[in-house]
Structure formats: structure tokens, C-alpha cells
Coordinates of C-alpha atoms in Angstrom, one line a residue:
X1 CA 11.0 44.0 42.4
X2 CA 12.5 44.4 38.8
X3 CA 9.6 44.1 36.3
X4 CA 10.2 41.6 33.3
X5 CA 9.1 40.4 30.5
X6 CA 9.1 37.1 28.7
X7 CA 8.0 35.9 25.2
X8 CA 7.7 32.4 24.3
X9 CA 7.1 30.9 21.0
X10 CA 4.7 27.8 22.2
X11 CA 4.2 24.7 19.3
X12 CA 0.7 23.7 19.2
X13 CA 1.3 21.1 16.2
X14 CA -0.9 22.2 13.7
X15 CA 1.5 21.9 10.9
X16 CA 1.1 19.9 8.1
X17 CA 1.9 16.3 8.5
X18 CA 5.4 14.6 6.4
X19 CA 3.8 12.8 3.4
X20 CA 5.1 9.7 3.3
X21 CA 2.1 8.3 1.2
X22 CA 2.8 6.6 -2.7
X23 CA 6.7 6.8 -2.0
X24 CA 7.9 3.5 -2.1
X25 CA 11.4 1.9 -2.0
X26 CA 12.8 -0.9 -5.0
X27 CA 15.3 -2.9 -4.2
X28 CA 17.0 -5.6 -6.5
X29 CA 20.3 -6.6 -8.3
X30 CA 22.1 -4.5 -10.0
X31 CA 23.3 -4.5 -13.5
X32 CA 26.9 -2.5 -12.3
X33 CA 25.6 0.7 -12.2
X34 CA 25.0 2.9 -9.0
X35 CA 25.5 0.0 -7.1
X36 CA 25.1 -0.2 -3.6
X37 CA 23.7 3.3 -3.7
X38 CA 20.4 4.8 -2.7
X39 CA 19.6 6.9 -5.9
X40 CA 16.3 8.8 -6.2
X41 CA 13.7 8.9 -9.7
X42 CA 10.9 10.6 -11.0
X43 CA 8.9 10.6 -13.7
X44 CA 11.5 12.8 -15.4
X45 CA 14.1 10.6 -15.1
X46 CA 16.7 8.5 -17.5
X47 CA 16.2 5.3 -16.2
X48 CA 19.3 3.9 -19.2
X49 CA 21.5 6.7 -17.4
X50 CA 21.1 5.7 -14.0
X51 CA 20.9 1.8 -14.2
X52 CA 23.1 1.4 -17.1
X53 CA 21.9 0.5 -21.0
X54 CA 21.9 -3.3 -20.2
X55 CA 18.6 -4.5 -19.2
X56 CA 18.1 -6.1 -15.7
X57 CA 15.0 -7.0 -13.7
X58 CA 14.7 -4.2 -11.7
X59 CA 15.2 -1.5 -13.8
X60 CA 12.4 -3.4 -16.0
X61 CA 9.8 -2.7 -12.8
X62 CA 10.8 0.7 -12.3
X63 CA 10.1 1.6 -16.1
X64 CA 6.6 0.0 -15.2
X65 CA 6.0 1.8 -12.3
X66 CA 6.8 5.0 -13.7
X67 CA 4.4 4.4 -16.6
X68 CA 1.5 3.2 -14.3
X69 CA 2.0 5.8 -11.5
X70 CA 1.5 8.9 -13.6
X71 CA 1.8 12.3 -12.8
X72 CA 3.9 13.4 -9.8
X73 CA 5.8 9.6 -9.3
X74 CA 9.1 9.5 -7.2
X75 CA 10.6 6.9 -5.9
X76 CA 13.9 5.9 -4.2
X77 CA 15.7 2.5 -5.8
X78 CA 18.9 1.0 -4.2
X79 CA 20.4 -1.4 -6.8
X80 CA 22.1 -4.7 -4.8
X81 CA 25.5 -5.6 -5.8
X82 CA 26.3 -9.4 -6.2
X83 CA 26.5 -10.5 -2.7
X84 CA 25.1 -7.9 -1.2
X85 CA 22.2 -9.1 1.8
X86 CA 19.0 -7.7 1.0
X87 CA 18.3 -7.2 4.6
X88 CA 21.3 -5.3 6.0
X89 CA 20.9 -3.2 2.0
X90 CA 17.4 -2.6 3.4
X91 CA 18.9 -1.0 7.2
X92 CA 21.0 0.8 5.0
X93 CA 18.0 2.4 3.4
X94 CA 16.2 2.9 6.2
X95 CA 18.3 5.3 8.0
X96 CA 18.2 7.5 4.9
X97 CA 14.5 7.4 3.7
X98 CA 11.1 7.1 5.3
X99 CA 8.9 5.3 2.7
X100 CA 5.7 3.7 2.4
X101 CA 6.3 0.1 1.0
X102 CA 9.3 -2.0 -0.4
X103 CA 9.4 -3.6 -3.6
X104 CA 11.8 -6.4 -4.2
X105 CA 12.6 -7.0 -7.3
X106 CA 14.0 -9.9 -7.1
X107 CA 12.1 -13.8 -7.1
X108 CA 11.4 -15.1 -3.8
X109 CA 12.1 -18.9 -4.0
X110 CA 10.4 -20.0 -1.2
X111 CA 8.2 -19.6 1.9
X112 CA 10.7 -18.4 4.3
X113 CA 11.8 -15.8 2.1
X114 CA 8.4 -14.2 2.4
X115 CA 8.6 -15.2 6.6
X116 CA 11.7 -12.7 6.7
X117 CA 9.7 -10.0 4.7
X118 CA 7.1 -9.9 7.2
X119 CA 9.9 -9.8 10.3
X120 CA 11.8 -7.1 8.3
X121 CA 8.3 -5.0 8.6
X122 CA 7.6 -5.6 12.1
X123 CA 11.7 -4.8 12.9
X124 CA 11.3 -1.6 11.1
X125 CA 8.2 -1.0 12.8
X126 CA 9.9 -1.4 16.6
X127 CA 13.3 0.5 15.6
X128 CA 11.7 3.3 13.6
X129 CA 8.3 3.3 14.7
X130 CA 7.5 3.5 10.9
X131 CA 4.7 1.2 9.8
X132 CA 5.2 0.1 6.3
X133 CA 4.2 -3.0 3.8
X134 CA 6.6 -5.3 1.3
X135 CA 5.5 -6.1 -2.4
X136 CA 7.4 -9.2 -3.6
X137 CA 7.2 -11.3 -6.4
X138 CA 7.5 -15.0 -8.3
X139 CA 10.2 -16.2 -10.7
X140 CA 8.0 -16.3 -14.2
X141 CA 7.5 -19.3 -16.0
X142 CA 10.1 -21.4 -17.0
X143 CA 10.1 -23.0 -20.6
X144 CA 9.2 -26.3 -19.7
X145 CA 6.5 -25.5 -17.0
X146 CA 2.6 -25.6 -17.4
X147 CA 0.1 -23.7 -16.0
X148 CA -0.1 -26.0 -13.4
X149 CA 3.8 -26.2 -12.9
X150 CA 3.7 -22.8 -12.6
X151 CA 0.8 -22.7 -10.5
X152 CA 1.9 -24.9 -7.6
X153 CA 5.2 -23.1 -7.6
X154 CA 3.9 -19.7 -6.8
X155 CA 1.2 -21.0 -3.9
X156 CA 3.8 -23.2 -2.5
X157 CA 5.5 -19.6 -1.8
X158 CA 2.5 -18.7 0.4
X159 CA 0.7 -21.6 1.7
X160 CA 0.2 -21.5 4.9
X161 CA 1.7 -17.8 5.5
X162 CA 0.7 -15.5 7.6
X163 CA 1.8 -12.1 6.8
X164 CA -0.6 -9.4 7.1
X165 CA 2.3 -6.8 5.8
X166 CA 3.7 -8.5 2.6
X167 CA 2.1 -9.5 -0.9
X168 CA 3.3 -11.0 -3.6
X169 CA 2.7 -10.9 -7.3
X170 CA 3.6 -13.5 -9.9
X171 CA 5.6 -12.9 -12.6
X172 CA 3.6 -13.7 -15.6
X173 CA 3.8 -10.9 -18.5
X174 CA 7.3 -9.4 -16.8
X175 CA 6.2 -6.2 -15.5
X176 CA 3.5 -7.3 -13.2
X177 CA 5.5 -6.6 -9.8
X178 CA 6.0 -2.8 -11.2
X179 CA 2.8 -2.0 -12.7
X180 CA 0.7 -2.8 -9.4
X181 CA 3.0 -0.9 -7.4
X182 CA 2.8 2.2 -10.1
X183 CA -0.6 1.6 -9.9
X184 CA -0.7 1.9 -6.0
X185 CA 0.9 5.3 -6.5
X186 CA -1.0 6.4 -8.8
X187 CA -2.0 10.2 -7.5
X188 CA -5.4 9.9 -9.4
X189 CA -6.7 8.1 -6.9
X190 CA -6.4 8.0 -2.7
X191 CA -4.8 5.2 -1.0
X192 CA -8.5 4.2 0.2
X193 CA -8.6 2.7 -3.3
X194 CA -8.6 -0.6 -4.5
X195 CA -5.8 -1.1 -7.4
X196 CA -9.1 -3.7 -8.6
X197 CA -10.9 0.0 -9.5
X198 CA -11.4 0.1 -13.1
X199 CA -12.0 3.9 -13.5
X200 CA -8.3 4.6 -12.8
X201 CA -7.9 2.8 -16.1
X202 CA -6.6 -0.2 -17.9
X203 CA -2.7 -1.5 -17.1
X204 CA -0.1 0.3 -18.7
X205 CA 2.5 -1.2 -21.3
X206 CA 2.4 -4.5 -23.4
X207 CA -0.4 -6.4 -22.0
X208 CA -2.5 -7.3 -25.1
X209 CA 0.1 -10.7 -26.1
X210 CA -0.8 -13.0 -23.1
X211 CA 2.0 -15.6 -21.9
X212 CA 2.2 -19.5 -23.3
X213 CA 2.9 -22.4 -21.5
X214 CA 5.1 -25.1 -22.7
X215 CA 1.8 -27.1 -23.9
X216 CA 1.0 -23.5 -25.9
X217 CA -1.6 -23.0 -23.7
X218 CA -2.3 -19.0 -23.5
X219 CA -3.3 -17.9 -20.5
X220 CA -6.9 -17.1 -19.4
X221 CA -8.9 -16.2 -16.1
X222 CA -9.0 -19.4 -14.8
X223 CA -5.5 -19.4 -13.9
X224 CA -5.4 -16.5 -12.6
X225 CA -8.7 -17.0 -10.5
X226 CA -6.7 -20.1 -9.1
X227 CA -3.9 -17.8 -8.4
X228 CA -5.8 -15.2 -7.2
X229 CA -7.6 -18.0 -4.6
X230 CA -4.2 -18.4 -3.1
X231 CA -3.9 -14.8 -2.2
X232 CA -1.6 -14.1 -4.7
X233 CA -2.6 -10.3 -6.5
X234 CA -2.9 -10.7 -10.0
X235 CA -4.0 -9.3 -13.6
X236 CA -7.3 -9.5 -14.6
X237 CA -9.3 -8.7 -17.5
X238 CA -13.8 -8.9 -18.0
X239 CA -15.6 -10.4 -21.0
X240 CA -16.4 -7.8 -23.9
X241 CA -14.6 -4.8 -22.3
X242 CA -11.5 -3.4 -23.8
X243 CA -8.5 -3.3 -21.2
X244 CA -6.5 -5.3 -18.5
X245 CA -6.8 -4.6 -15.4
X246 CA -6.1 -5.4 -11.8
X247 CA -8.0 -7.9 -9.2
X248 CA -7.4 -7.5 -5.6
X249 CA -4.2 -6.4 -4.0
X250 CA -4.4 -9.1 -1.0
X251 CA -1.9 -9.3 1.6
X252 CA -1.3 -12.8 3.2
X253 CA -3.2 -11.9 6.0
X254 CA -4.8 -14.9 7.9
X255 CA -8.7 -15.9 7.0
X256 CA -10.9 -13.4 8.9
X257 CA -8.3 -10.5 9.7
X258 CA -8.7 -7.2 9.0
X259 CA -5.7 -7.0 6.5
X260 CA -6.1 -9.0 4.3
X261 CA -6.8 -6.5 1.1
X262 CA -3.9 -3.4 0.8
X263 CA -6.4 -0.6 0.8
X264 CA -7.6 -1.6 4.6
X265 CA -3.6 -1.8 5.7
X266 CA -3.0 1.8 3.9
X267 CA -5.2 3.9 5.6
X268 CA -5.0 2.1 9.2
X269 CA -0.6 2.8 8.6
X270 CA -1.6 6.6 7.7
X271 CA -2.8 7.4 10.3
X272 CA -0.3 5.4 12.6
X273 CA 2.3 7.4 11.2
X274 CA 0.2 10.8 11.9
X275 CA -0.9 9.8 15.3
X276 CA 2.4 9.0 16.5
X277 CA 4.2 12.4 16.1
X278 CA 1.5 14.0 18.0
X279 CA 1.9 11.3 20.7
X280 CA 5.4 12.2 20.8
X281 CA 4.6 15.8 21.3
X282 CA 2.5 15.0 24.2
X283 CA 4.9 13.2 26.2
X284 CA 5.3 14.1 29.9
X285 CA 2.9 17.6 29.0
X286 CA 0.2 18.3 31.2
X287 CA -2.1 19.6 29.0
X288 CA -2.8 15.6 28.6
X289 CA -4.1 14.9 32.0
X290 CA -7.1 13.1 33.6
X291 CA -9.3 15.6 33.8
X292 CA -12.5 15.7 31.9
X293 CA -11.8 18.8 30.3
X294 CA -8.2 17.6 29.2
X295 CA -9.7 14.1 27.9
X296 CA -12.2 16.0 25.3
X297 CA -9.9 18.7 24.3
X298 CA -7.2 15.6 23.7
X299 CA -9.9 13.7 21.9
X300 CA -9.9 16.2 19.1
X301 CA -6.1 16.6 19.0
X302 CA -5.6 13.2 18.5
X303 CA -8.0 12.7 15.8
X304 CA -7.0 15.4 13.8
X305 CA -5.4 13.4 11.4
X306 CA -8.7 11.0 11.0
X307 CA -10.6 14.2 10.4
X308 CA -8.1 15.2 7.6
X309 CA -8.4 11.9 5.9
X310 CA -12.2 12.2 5.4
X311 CA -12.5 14.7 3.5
X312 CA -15.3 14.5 0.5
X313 CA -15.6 16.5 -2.2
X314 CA -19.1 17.2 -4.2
X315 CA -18.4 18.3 -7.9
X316 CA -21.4 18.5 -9.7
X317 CA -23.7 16.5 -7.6
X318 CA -21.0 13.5 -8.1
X319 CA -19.2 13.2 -4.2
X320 CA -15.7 11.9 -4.5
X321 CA -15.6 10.3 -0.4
X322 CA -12.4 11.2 1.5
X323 CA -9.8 7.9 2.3
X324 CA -12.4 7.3 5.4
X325 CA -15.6 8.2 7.1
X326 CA -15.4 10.8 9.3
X327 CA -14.8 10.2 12.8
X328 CA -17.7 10.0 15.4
X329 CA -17.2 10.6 19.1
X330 CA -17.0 7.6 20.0
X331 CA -14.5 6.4 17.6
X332 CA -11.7 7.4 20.2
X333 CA -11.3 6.3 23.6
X334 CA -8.4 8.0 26.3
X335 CA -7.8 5.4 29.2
X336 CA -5.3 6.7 31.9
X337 CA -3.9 3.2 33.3
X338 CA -1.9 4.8 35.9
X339 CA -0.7 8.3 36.9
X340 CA 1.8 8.3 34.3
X341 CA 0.3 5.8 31.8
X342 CA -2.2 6.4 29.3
X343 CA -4.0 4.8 26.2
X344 CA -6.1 6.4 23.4
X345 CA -8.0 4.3 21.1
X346 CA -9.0 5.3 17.5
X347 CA -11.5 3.8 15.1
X348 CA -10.8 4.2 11.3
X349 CA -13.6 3.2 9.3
X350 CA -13.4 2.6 5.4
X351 CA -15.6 3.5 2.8
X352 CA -17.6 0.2 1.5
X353 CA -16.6 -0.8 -2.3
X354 CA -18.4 -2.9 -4.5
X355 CA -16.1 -5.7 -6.1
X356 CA -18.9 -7.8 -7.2
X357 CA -21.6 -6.3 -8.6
X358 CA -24.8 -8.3 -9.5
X359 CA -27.8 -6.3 -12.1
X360 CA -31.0 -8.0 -12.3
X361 CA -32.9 -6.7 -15.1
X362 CA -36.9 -7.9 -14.7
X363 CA -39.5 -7.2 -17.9
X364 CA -42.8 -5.9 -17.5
X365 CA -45.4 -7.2 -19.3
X366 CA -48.7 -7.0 -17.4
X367 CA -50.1 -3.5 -19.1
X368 CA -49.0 -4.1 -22.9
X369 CA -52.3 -2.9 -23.5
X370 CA -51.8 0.9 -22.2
X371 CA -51.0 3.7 -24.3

């Protein structure tokens, strides 16, 4: 026998996972400039160089992004010609970038619009495998609209919709669509985070003129509690503190589901995205078998990703929780349906965080007497 000998390089996937977190796409018309074209941005970019002088809708919401997001943005925009299908633009895009949301720029007019968002996520998820969530908007006010006009315009848009991957903000000041989604990048804060948190800071930009109706009637928080009652994700701003701010970023998830705030649908599509290249890795190796051995050394390959996600940090006795709690035993189940079938189960469990907070102050008077 000839001896031999034979080195192989074996993958064990402990790399660190694509981050596809706080990138998102814009798409809306154009204004003749890069046209038809994916072009990428950051925060150092010339927004007047690469969507022309002349102002335009979308190159309005990327400005407020940029300012919201902070440190670190990028982004990827593809500016629609006249004519141009939004959806076939948006197939373009996706064999050139993996991103974590959409932002159309541009008004949806009515329900069905918002119908095709939600299909366009779920045929992105089934061709790419690539969870992801839209963020689309209202036309603003017109001039001869009220509040009310205006009002049963924008729910008419969602009434009745049931579409746990798209929101949609109204156009009230002009930059609202851009400064939540600059605000949902923001790299001060983890996706785990409400854009309704008030230490990340007050909105960005010209805020402190509030819009008029036709009646002059400026706008206060009672319109935008009605809004906001429609699951629409507006503005807000609280009695005697300085600032505008942000309410809850809902989704038009159905009464009672799980999605229905963006924070619960970010996490849960993090870790789809991280759980599915290690599922692809695993396919047709027998290191995933039946065997009890093989199911608890699997358990703690799949949840790698949930274990990386809840990490806390303490800094000066103040703990800053990771995106989730971390992971328990029994927050992952492998089921082997047949020889060559198998299911695994994972539990992601989110942080609470107060959005109503009540302070009862009590006075004690029963020893005045005591020194």
C-alpha cells in the first residue's frame, strides 16, 4: 500500500453574519437625473449632484433620512423614470442589493396600492428567501381639505388591510416618510427599539411650524391620535417638553397579531435572515441527524444567531439589554418529520418597553409631628 496524505480545509460557519440591518432601499420618481439607475448614498453624499438641483419628492425624503439617521447612514435609491412600473423597478433592484426595507416615495392613492406592497414582500420573500418590510406614504393635504378631509383620505388607504409587512405614514409636514425611516436607522439605537423612544432624541429638520388646514386650523394631537388609531405611524409631540417626536411605528398587522408594531417584525426578520444561511449549510450533512447527541449539538448551532442578538452591556451600573433575551433551552425545538425531513423551531423573545407610563405620587401626612 502507498501511504498518503490528505488535508482538508472543513467550514464550520462561524463567520460573521452579512449585515443587512438599517440599509434600506427608496424608490420614487425622478427629477431626470440618474434615472432608472440604482445609485448608492451616505451621509457624505451630494444629494443636488446625484438627483439633480430641482427639487422632487424623493430626494426631499432622502435629505431627511440622512439627517435623522446619523452617523454611519447608507442607503441605496433608484430614481423611477416617468412610466417606469414600480414593481418590475423594484425586481430590478433586487437582483442587485439585499436590503432591509423599501421606502416608496411616492403617494399611495388607494387600498390596493398598499395590497401589492404586501404581495411584493411576500414574492421577494419566496424568490430570494429575503424577509423584508415596505414604508409607504399619503399624498399631504390638499388646499381645500380639512383635517377631517384629510383624515378620511389617509384611513380609507388602510381600512380593512391586512398587511403585517407594510406601514404607511402620512404626509403632513413633508418630510415625515424620510425622517421615520432615518430614524429607523439610526445606529444609536438597536433595531429592538421603538422609533416612539424619546432618548434617541427629538425629529430632525423643520418641525417647530405645524401644517394648516383650509379652515386655518393648525394641527394638534388629536388628529394625529385619530390617525394614529387607524394604524397609520405618525408625529407626536408631549405637553411642556421641548421636541417632536415619534408615536408608534405600526404595521397593518391584523388586531391580535404579533406584528403589528415594526420593532417586533425587525428582530423576528434578523434572525430569519441568519438562520437561513446556516440552514443552507446543513443541507443533506450528517452532522444534522436524529440522534440525540446530533439534536443538542444542532440546537446550539442554530441558535447562534439568537445568542448574538442578546447581548447586554452594563456601563456604570446602567444595563443597555441586547435586541432580545437570551435564549433558553427550550426556546428551540428539532423535529425530524421523516428520514430526510426536518423542522427546528426558535423562540425570539423581546425585551418589554413601556409606552405608557403612569406616576402616582401619594403625600404623607400622618407623622407631621416628628422631628
Amino acid at each position: 500500500m502507498i501511504g498518503k496524505v490528505q488535508v482538508n480545509n472543513l467550514n464550520l460557519m462561524q463567520g460573521v453574519f452579512s449585515e443587512v440591518e438599517n440599509y434600506f432601499l427608496f424608490i420614487g420618481r425622478g427629477n431626470g437625473v440618474n434615472e432608472d439607475s440604482l445609485v448608492a448614498v451616505n451621509c457624505d453624499s451630494d444629494l443636488d449632484d446625484i438627483f439633480g438641483k430641482d427639487d422632487s419628492v424623493l430626494k426631499t425624503q432622502i435629505a431627511a433620512a440622512k439627517l435623522n439617521a446619523g452617523q454611519n447612514w447608507r442607503a441605496c435609491v433608484y430614481p423611477l423614470s416617468e412610466g417606469k412600473d414600480i414593481s418590475d423597478a423594484i425586481d430590478s433592484c433586487m437582483e442587485l442589493v439585499t436590503v432591509e426595507a423599501i421606502v416608496v416615495t411616492d403617494p399611495l392613492t388607494d387600498s390596493t396600492k398598499v395590497e401589492a406592497l404586501q404581495a411584493k414582500a411576500e414574492s421577494i420573500m419566496a424568490k430570494y428567501m429575503r424577509p423584508l418590510f415596505f414604508i409607504g406614504t399619503t399624498r399631504g393635504i390638499a388646499a381645500d381639505e380639512s383635517w377631517s378631509d384629510f383624515a378620511t383620505m389617509a384611513k380609507s388607504i388602510v381600512a380593512d388591510i391586512a398587511a403585517d409587512q407594510v406601514m404607511v405614514v402620512p404626509t403632513l409636514w413633508g418630510t415625515d416618510l424620510g425622517t421615520l425611516a432615518g430614524r429607523l436607522c439610526n445606529s444609536s439605537v438597536t433595531i429592538a427599539d421603538s422609533p416612539m423612544r424619546v432618548a434617541t432624541g427629538p425629529l430632525l429638520g423643520s418641525w417647530s411650524a405645524k401644517p394648516k388646514d383650509k379652515n386655518g386650523r393648525t394641527i394638534d394631537m388629536s388628529i394625529l391620535q385619530d390617525l394614529e388609531s387607524a394604524r397609520l405611524s405618525v408625529p407626536q409631540w408631549y405637553p411642556d417638553y421641548p421636541g417632536v417626536y415619534w408615536a408608534d411605528g405600526n404595521m397593518l398587522d391584523v388586531p391580535a397579531g404579533d406584528y403589528q408594531m415594526i420593532e417586533n417584525l425587525r428582530v423576528v426578520q434578523k434572525a430569519m435572515r441568519r438562520v437561513y444561511v446556516l440552514a443552507v449549510a446543513r443541507i443533506a450533512d450528517r452532522k444534522l441527524n436524529s440522534t440525540p447527541s446530533s439534536i443538542e449539538s444542532n440546537k446550539m448551532y442554530f441558535m447562534r444567531p439568537l445568542f448574538s442578538m442578546c447581548k447586554s452591556v452594563e456601563i456604570m451600573g446602567i444595563q443597555f439589554p441586547g435586541e432580545i433575551k437570551p435564549p433558553k433551552d427550550k426556546d428551540i425545538t428539532i423535529v425530524w418529520k421523516s428520514k430526510y425531513e426536518v423542522e427546528i423551531y426558535l423562540v425570539v423573545t423581546p425585551y418589554n418597553s413601556p409606552k405608557s407610563i403612569t406616576c402616582n405620587i401619594l403625600l404623607d401626612l400622618q407623622n407631621q409631628a416628628e422631628v
